[in-house]
Amino acid sequence: QVHLVESGGGLVQPGGSLRLSCAASGSILRFNFMRWYRQAPGKERELVAGISSVYNTQYSDFVKGRFTISGDNAKNSVSLQMNSLKPEDTAVYYCFAAFPKMNYWGQGIQVTVSS
């Protein structure tokens, strides 16, 4: 059984930074791609950023230039460096991992941007 463990969330002031991390345990296979999604209260879950096993990256327009995703395929881990945070970035952030035969979600981690 694969488990995704997220860390690094919390409360930060507007303009501040946070770094989210996600590590997958329990798999001997390497991920095909990993992504970060987020869901704000009353809104649908949306894609934030993703990275493939060969480190191609993708970003949603609302985080381009502010967030950076990085990964380690050998360790089945991914991080999201979030800079210049805005109140509208407040959400629960979810890690998603696609392995050759199964996909997995993390439990979610709260990010709150507020003064």
mmCIF file of N, CA, C and O in Angstrom, residues 30-102:
data_model
loop_
_atom_site.group_PDB
_atom_site.id
_atom_site.type_symbol
_atom_site.label_atom_id
_atom_site.label_comp_id
_atom_site.label_asym_id
_atom_site.label_seq_id
_atom_site.Cartn_x
_atom_site.Cartn_y
_atom_site.Cartn_z
ATOM 1 N N ARG A 30 8.719 3.697 -9.488
ATOM 2 C CA ARG A 30 8.889 5.138 -9.543
ATOM 3 C C ARG A 30 7.651 5.770 -10.162
ATOM 4 O O ARG A 30 6.996 5.171 -11.014
ATOM 5 N N PHE A 31 7.350 6.993 -9.749
ATOM 6 C CA PHE A 31 6.130 7.619 -10.230
ATOM 7 C C PHE A 31 6.230 7.981 -11.706
ATOM 8 O O PHE A 31 7.310 8.237 -12.235
ATOM 9 N N ASN A 32 5.070 8.006 -12.371
ATOM 10 C CA ASN A 32 4.996 8.524 -13.739
ATOM 11 C C ASN A 32 4.947 10.047 -13.717
ATOM 12 O O ASN A 32 5.600 10.715 -14.507
ATOM 13 N N PHE A 33 4.143 10.577 -12.833
ATOM 14 C CA PHE A 33 4.120 12.009 -12.586
ATOM 15 C C PHE A 33 3.506 12.266 -11.216
ATOM 16 O O PHE A 33 2.786 11.424 -10.668
ATOM 17 N N MET A 34 3.813 13.415 -10.678
ATOM 18 C CA MET A 34 3.237 13.849 -9.413
ATOM 19 C C MET A 34 2.719 15.259 -9.593
ATOM 20 O O MET A 34 3.300 16.051 -10.358
ATOM 21 N N ARG A 35 1.653 15.573 -8.896
ATOM 22 C CA ARG A 35 1.021 16.882 -9.023
ATOM 23 C C ARG A 35 0.615 17.415 -7.665
ATOM 24 O O ARG A 35 0.448 16.663 -6.711
ATOM 25 N N TRP A 36 0.442 18.710 -7.620
ATOM 26 C CA TRP A 36 -0.187 19.392 -6.499
ATOM 27 C C TRP A 36 -1.508 19.974 -6.976
ATOM 28 O O TRP A 36 -1.557 20.638 -8.016
ATOM 29 N N TYR A 37 -2.553 19.720 -6.227
ATOM 30 C CA TYR A 37 -3.852 20.328 -6.442
ATOM 31 C C TYR A 37 -4.185 21.146 -5.204
ATOM 32 O O TYR A 37 -3.558 21.002 -4.153
ATOM 33 N N ARG A 38 -5.201 21.980 -5.316
ATOM 34 C CA ARG A 38 -5.675 22.705 -4.144
ATOM 35 C C ARG A 38 -7.181 22.869 -4.219
ATOM 36 O O ARG A 38 -7.773 22.863 -5.291
ATOM 37 N N GLN A 39 -7.769 23.031 -3.053
ATOM 38 C CA GLN A 39 -9.206 23.227 -2.987
ATOM 39 C C GLN A 39 -9.508 24.241 -1.901
ATOM 40 O O GLN A 39 -9.204 24.020 -0.723
ATOM 41 N N ALA A 40 -10.066 25.353 -2.325
ATOM 42 C CA ALA A 40 -10.486 26.394 -1.399
ATOM 43 C C ALA A 40 -11.933 26.139 -0.993
ATOM 44 O O ALA A 40 -12.681 25.481 -1.721
ATOM 45 N N PRO A 41 -12.344 26.670 0.147
ATOM 46 C CA PRO A 41 -13.727 26.462 0.605
ATOM 47 C C PRO A 41 -14.748 26.908 -0.439
ATOM 48 O O PRO A 41 -14.650 28.014 -0.983
ATOM 49 N N GLY A 42 -15.686 26.033 -0.734
ATOM 50 C CA GLY A 42 -16.733 26.371 -1.683
ATOM 51 C C GLY A 42 -16.337 26.299 -3.137
ATOM 52 O O GLY A 42 -17.129 26.642 -4.021
ATOM 53 N N LYS A 43 -15.096 25.863 -3.406
ATOM 54 C CA LYS A 43 -14.611 25.788 -4.782
ATOM 55 C C LYS A 43 -14.214 24.354 -5.125
ATOM 56 O O LYS A 43 -13.996 23.526 -4.260
ATOM 57 N N GLU A 44 -14.096 24.108 -6.422
ATOM 58 C CA GLU A 44 -13.657 22.797 -6.870
ATOM 59 C C GLU A 44 -12.140 22.657 -6.737
ATOM 60 O O GLU A 44 -11.405 23.649 -6.729
ATOM 61 N N ARG A 45 -11.719 21.418 -6.650
ATOM 62 C CA ARG A 45 -10.284 21.157 -6.607
ATOM 63 C C ARG A 45 -9.672 21.516 -7.959
ATOM 64 O O ARG A 45 -10.236 21.211 -9.014
ATOM 65 N N GLU A 46 -8.509 22.171 -7.914
ATOM 66 C CA GLU A 46 -7.876 22.618 -9.148
ATOM 67 C C GLU A 46 -6.403 22.249 -9.154
ATOM 68 O O GLU A 46 -5.756 22.171 -8.113
ATOM 69 N N LEU A 47 -5.895 22.038 -10.355
ATOM 70 C CA LEU A 47 -4.486 21.717 -10.529
ATOM 71 C C LEU A 47 -3.627 22.946 -10.273
ATOM 72 O O LEU A 47 -3.926 24.029 -10.755
ATOM 73 N N VAL A 48 -2.563 22.750 -9.519
ATOM 74 C CA VAL A 48 -1.619 23.830 -9.259
ATOM 75 C C VAL A 48 -0.366 23.656 -10.124
ATOM 76 O O VAL A 48 0.018 24.547 -10.878
ATOM 77 N N ALA A 49 0.266 22.494 -10.008
ATOM 78 C CA ALA A 49 1.494 22.231 -10.746
ATOM 79 C C ALA A 49 1.738 20.730 -10.808
ATOM 80 O O ALA A 49 1.218 19.974 -9.992
ATOM 81 N N GLY A 50 2.548 20.326 -11.785
ATOM 82 C CA GLY A 50 2.862 18.911 -11.925
ATOM 83 C C GLY A 50 4.269 18.712 -12.445
ATOM 84 O O GLY A 50 4.862 19.627 -13.035
ATOM 85 N N ILE A 51 4.789 17.514 -12.217
ATOM 86 C CA ILE A 51 6.124 17.174 -12.706
ATOM 87 C C ILE A 51 6.119 15.717 -13.139
ATOM 88 O O ILE A 51 5.525 14.860 -12.480
ATOM 89 N N SER A 52 6.775 15.449 -14.274
ATOM 90 C CA SER A 52 6.820 14.086 -14.794
ATOM 91 C C SER A 52 8.059 13.360 -14.289
ATOM 92 O O SER A 52 8.934 13.947 -13.641
ATOM 93 N N SER A 53 8.130 12.087 -14.627
ATOM 94 C CA SER A 53 9.273 11.279 -14.195
ATOM 95 C C SER A 53 10.577 11.733 -14.831
ATOM 96 O O SER A 53 11.657 11.424 -14.326
ATOM 97 N N VAL A 54 10.466 12.471 -15.945
ATOM 98 C CA VAL A 54 11.683 13.011 -16.580
ATOM 99 C C VAL A 54 11.786 14.499 -16.321
ATOM 100 O O VAL A 54 12.504 15.206 -17.018
ATOM 101 N N TYR A 55 11.029 14.945 -15.318
ATOM 102 C CA TYR A 55 11.133 16.307 -14.783
ATOM 103 C C TYR A 55 10.601 17.404 -15.709
ATOM 104 O O TYR A 55 11.007 18.563 -15.592
ATOM 105 N N ASN A 56 9.710 17.027 -16.608
ATOM 106 C CA ASN A 56 8.958 18.074 -17.292
ATOM 107 C C ASN A 56 7.947 18.656 -16.309
ATOM 108 O O ASN A 56 7.324 17.908 -15.546
ATOM 109 N N THR A 57 7.767 19.952 -16.344
ATOM 110 C CA THR A 57 6.877 20.588 -15.382
ATOM 111 C C THR A 57 5.716 21.297 -16.074
ATOM 112 O O THR A 57 5.796 21.659 -17.251
ATOM 113 N N GLN A 58 4.652 21.487 -15.333
ATOM 114 C CA GLN A 58 3.500 22.221 -15.807
ATOM 115 C C GLN A 58 2.973 23.060 -14.655
ATOM 116 O O GLN A 58 3.079 22.660 -13.488
ATOM 117 N N TYR A 59 2.436 24.221 -14.981
ATOM 118 C CA TYR A 59 1.898 25.127 -13.979
ATOM 119 C C TYR A 59 0.580 25.710 -14.460
ATOM 120 O O TYR A 59 0.409 26.021 -15.639
ATOM 121 N N SER A 60 -0.317 25.908 -13.535
ATOM 122 C CA SER A 60 -1.511 26.664 -13.859
ATOM 123 C C SER A 60 -1.143 28.141 -13.927
ATOM 124 O O SER A 60 -0.194 28.596 -13.279
ATOM 125 N N ASP A 61 -1.883 28.877 -14.721
ATOM 126 C CA ASP A 61 -1.522 30.275 -14.962
ATOM 127 C C ASP A 61 -1.468 31.093 -13.682
ATOM 128 O O ASP A 61 -0.649 32.007 -13.558
ATOM 129 N N PHE A 62 -2.304 30.778 -12.723
ATOM 130 C CA PHE A 62 -2.381 31.623 -11.540
ATOM 131 C C PHE A 62 -1.173 31.456 -10.605
ATOM 132 O O PHE A 62 -1.052 32.189 -9.626
ATOM 133 N N VAL A 63 -0.277 30.502 -10.884
ATOM 134 C CA VAL A 63 0.920 30.347 -10.039
ATOM 135 C C VAL A 63 2.220 30.531 -10.819
ATOM 136 O O VAL A 63 3.302 30.520 -10.226
ATOM 137 N N LYS A 64 2.114 30.692 -12.126
ATOM 138 C CA LYS A 64 3.336 30.864 -12.923
ATOM 139 C C LYS A 64 4.140 32.052 -12.451
ATOM 140 O O LYS A 64 3.604 33.133 -12.220
ATOM 141 N N GLY A 65 5.438 31.814 -12.284
ATOM 142 C CA GLY A 65 6.324 32.867 -11.829
ATOM 143 C C GLY A 65 6.395 32.999 -10.316
ATOM 144 O O GLY A 65 7.251 33.717 -9.792
ATOM 145 N N ARG A 66 5.513 32.320 -9.612
ATOM 146 C CA ARG A 66 5.509 32.402 -8.139
ATOM 147 C C ARG A 66 5.819 31.056 -7.483
ATOM 148 O O ARG A 66 6.477 31.004 -6.439
ATOM 149 N N PHE A 67 5.336 29.977 -8.086
ATOM 150 C CA PHE A 67 5.527 28.638 -7.522
ATOM 151 C C PHE A 67 6.508 27.854 -8.381
ATOM 152 O O PHE A 67 6.538 28.013 -9.605
ATOM 153 N N THR A 68 7.265 26.985 -7.731
ATOM 154 C CA THR A 68 8.188 26.106 -8.444
ATOM 155 C C THR A 68 8.043 24.700 -7.910
ATOM 156 O O THR A 68 8.154 24.472 -6.701
ATOM 157 N N ILE A 69 7.814 23.765 -8.815
ATOM 158 C CA ILE A 69 7.707 22.363 -8.427
ATOM 159 C C ILE A 69 9.015 21.663 -8.739
ATOM 160 O O ILE A 69 9.666 21.941 -9.753
ATOM 161 N N SER A 70 9.425 20.772 -7.851
ATOM 162 C CA SER A 70 10.612 19.970 -8.070
ATOM 163 C C SER A 70 10.336 18.557 -7.571
ATOM 164 O O SER A 70 9.451 18.346 -6.739
ATOM 165 N N GLY A 71 11.091 17.619 -8.083
ATOM 166 C CA GLY A 71 10.840 16.236 -7.696
ATOM 167 C C GLY A 71 12.090 15.394 -7.688
ATOM 168 O O GLY A 71 13.127 15.791 -8.234
ATOM 169 N N ASP A 72 11.979 14.274 -7.052
ATOM 170 C CA ASP A 72 13.058 13.291 -7.020
ATOM 171 C C ASP A 72 12.439 11.943 -7.329
ATOM 172 O O ASP A 72 11.803 11.336 -6.479
ATOM 173 N N ASN A 73 12.634 11.513 -8.551
ATOM 174 C CA ASN A 73 12.003 10.281 -9.007
ATOM 175 C C ASN A 73 12.493 9.074 -8.238
ATOM 176 O O ASN A 73 11.720 8.154 -7.964
ATOM 177 N N ALA A 74 13.753 9.077 -7.848
ATOM 178 C CA ALA A 74 14.314 7.939 -7.122
ATOM 179 C C ALA A 74 13.726 7.831 -5.722
ATOM 180 O O ALA A 74 13.603 6.737 -5.171
ATOM 181 N N LYS A 75 13.365 8.966 -5.153
ATOM 182 C CA LYS A 75 12.813 8.990 -3.805
ATOM 183 C C LYS A 75 11.290 9.082 -3.802
ATOM 184 O O LYS A 75 10.671 9.110 -2.745
ATOM 185 N N ASN A 76 10.694 9.146 -5.002
ATOM 186 C CA ASN A 76 9.239 9.304 -5.087
ATOM 187 C C ASN A 76 8.757 10.475 -4.233
ATOM 188 O O ASN A 76 7.836 10.338 -3.405
ATOM 189 N N SER A 77 9.375 11.603 -4.427
ATOM 190 C CA SER A 77 9.010 12.775 -3.640
ATOM 191 C C SER A 77 8.870 13.986 -4.548
ATOM 192 O O SER A 77 9.457 14.048 -5.641
ATOM 193 N N VAL A 78 8.110 14.947 -4.085
ATOM 194 C CA VAL A 78 7.890 16.183 -4.830
ATOM 195 C C VAL A 78 7.763 17.330 -3.834
ATOM 196 O O VAL A 78 7.293 17.134 -2.711
ATOM 197 N N SER A 79 8.226 18.496 -4.254
ATOM 198 C CA SER A 79 8.110 19.684 -3.415
ATOM 199 C C SER A 79 7.503 20.817 -4.226
ATOM 200 O O SER A 79 7.594 20.828 -5.458
ATOM 201 N N LEU A 80 6.908 21.738 -3.529
ATOM 202 C CA LEU A 80 6.324 22.927 -4.156
ATOM 203 C C LEU A 80 6.789 24.145 -3.375
ATOM 204 O O LEU A 80 6.371 24.343 -2.228
ATOM 205 N N GLN A 81 7.661 24.910 -3.984
ATOM 206 C CA GLN A 81 8.108 26.165 -3.377
ATOM 207 C C GLN A 81 7.131 27.258 -3.783
ATOM 208 O O GLN A 81 6.957 27.511 -4.978
ATOM 209 N N MET A 82 6.520 27.877 -2.806
ATOM 210 C CA MET A 82 5.497 28.888 -3.066
ATOM 211 C C MET A 82 5.987 30.242 -2.558
ATOM 212 O O MET A 82 6.209 30.414 -1.357
ATOM 213 N N ASN A 83 6.192 31.155 -3.473
ATOM 214 C CA ASN A 83 6.652 32.504 -3.140
ATOM 215 C C ASN A 83 5.571 33.515 -3.484
ATOM 216 O O ASN A 83 4.636 33.223 -4.226
ATOM 217 N N SER A 84 5.735 34.710 -2.953
ATOM 218 C CA SER A 84 4.788 35.802 -3.231
ATOM 219 C C SER A 84 3.347 35.344 -3.022
ATOM 220 O O SER A 84 2.472 35.585 -3.865
ATOM 221 N N LEU A 85 3.110 34.715 -1.918
ATOM 222 C CA LEU A 85 1.783 34.157 -1.649
ATOM 223 C C LEU A 85 0.740 35.252 -1.484
ATOM 224 O O LEU A 85 1.025 36.339 -0.960
ATOM 225 N N LYS A 86 -0.462 34.936 -1.952
ATOM 226 C CA LYS A 86 -1.584 35.859 -1.905
ATOM 227 C C LYS A 86 -2.708 35.244 -1.072
ATOM 228 O O LYS A 86 -2.789 34.021 -0.946
ATOM 229 N N PRO A 87 -3.581 36.063 -0.546
ATOM 230 C CA PRO A 87 -4.717 35.497 0.221
ATOM 231 C C PRO A 87 -5.520 34.490 -0.585
ATOM 232 O O PRO A 87 -6.033 33.509 -0.012
ATOM 233 N N GLU A 88 -5.601 34.699 -1.878
ATOM 234 C CA GLU A 88 -6.377 33.768 -2.705
ATOM 235 C C GLU A 88 -5.672 32.427 -2.906
ATOM 236 O O GLU A 88 -6.251 31.506 -3.488
ATOM 237 N N ASP A 89 -4.461 32.291 -2.423
ATOM 238 C CA ASP A 89 -3.779 30.991 -2.445
ATOM 239 C C ASP A 89 -4.202 30.123 -1.261
ATOM 240 O O ASP A 89 -3.807 28.949 -1.182
ATOM 241 N N THR A 90 -4.979 30.694 -0.365
ATOM 242 C CA THR A 90 -5.458 29.936 0.787
ATOM 243 C C THR A 90 -6.315 28.767 0.332
ATOM 244 O O THR A 90 -7.279 28.943 -0.412
ATOM 245 N N ALA A 91 -5.935 27.577 0.772
ATOM 246 C CA ALA A 91 -6.630 26.356 0.351
ATOM 247 C C ALA A 91 -6.015 25.166 1.061
ATOM 248 O O ALA A 91 -4.965 25.280 1.702
ATOM 249 N N VAL A 92 -6.669 24.037 0.909
ATOM 250 C CA VAL A 92 -6.047 22.771 1.270
ATOM 251 C C VAL A 92 -5.326 22.262 0.033
ATOM 252 O O VAL A 92 -5.926 22.172 -1.047
ATOM 253 N N TYR A 93 -4.065 21.968 0.184
ATOM 254 C CA TYR A 93 -3.240 21.502 -0.931
ATOM 255 C C TYR A 93 -3.081 19.983 -0.845
ATOM 256 O O TYR A 93 -2.776 19.444 0.227
ATOM 257 N N TYR A 94 -3.281 19.338 -1.979
ATOM 258 C CA TYR A 94 -3.231 17.885 -2.057
ATOM 259 C C TYR A 94 -2.126 17.427 -2.997
ATOM 260 O O TYR A 94 -1.995 17.943 -4.121
ATOM 261 N N CYS A 95 -1.406 16.444 -2.561
ATOM 262 C CA CYS A 95 -0.407 15.786 -3.395
ATOM 263 C C CYS A 95 -1.078 14.624 -4.121
ATOM 264 O O CYS A 95 -1.906 13.902 -3.536
ATOM 265 N N PHE A 96 -0.727 14.456 -5.381
ATOM 266 C CA PHE A 96 -1.269 13.372 -6.190
ATOM 267 C C PHE A 96 -0.099 12.685 -6.883
ATOM 268 O O PHE A 96 0.793 13.336 -7.416
ATOM 269 N N ALA A 97 -0.112 11.349 -6.857
ATOM 270 C CA ALA A 97 0.958 10.591 -7.495
ATOM 271 C C ALA A 97 0.379 9.531 -8.408
ATOM 272 O O ALA A 97 -0.519 8.780 -8.006
ATOM 273 N N ALA A 98 0.885 9.488 -9.627
ATOM 274 C CA ALA A 98 0.474 8.484 -10.599
ATOM 275 C C ALA A 98 1.590 7.476 -10.769
ATOM 276 O O ALA A 98 2.684 7.828 -11.235
ATOM 277 N N PHE A 99 1.318 6.248 -10.373
ATOM 278 C CA PHE A 99 2.268 5.160 -10.553
ATOM 279 C C PHE A 99 1.794 4.296 -11.713
ATOM 280 O O PHE A 99 0.667 4.469 -12.194
ATOM 281 N N PRO A 100 2.606 3.357 -12.180
ATOM 282 C CA PRO A 100 2.227 2.568 -13.357
ATOM 283 C C PRO A 100 0.863 1.899 -13.286
ATOM 284 O O PRO A 100 0.200 1.752 -14.306
ATOM 285 N N LYS A 101 0.409 1.496 -12.123
ATOM 286 C CA LYS A 101 -0.864 0.782 -12.048
ATOM 287 C C LYS A 101 -1.889 1.426 -11.137
ATOM 288 O O LYS A 101 -3.028 0.960 -11.054
ATOM 289 N N MET A 102 -1.530 2.472 -10.438
ATOM 290 C CA MET A 102 -2.448 3.036 -9.457
ATOM 291 C C MET A 102 -2.108 4.505 -9.215
ATOM 292 O O MET A 102 -0.954 4.911 -9.322
#
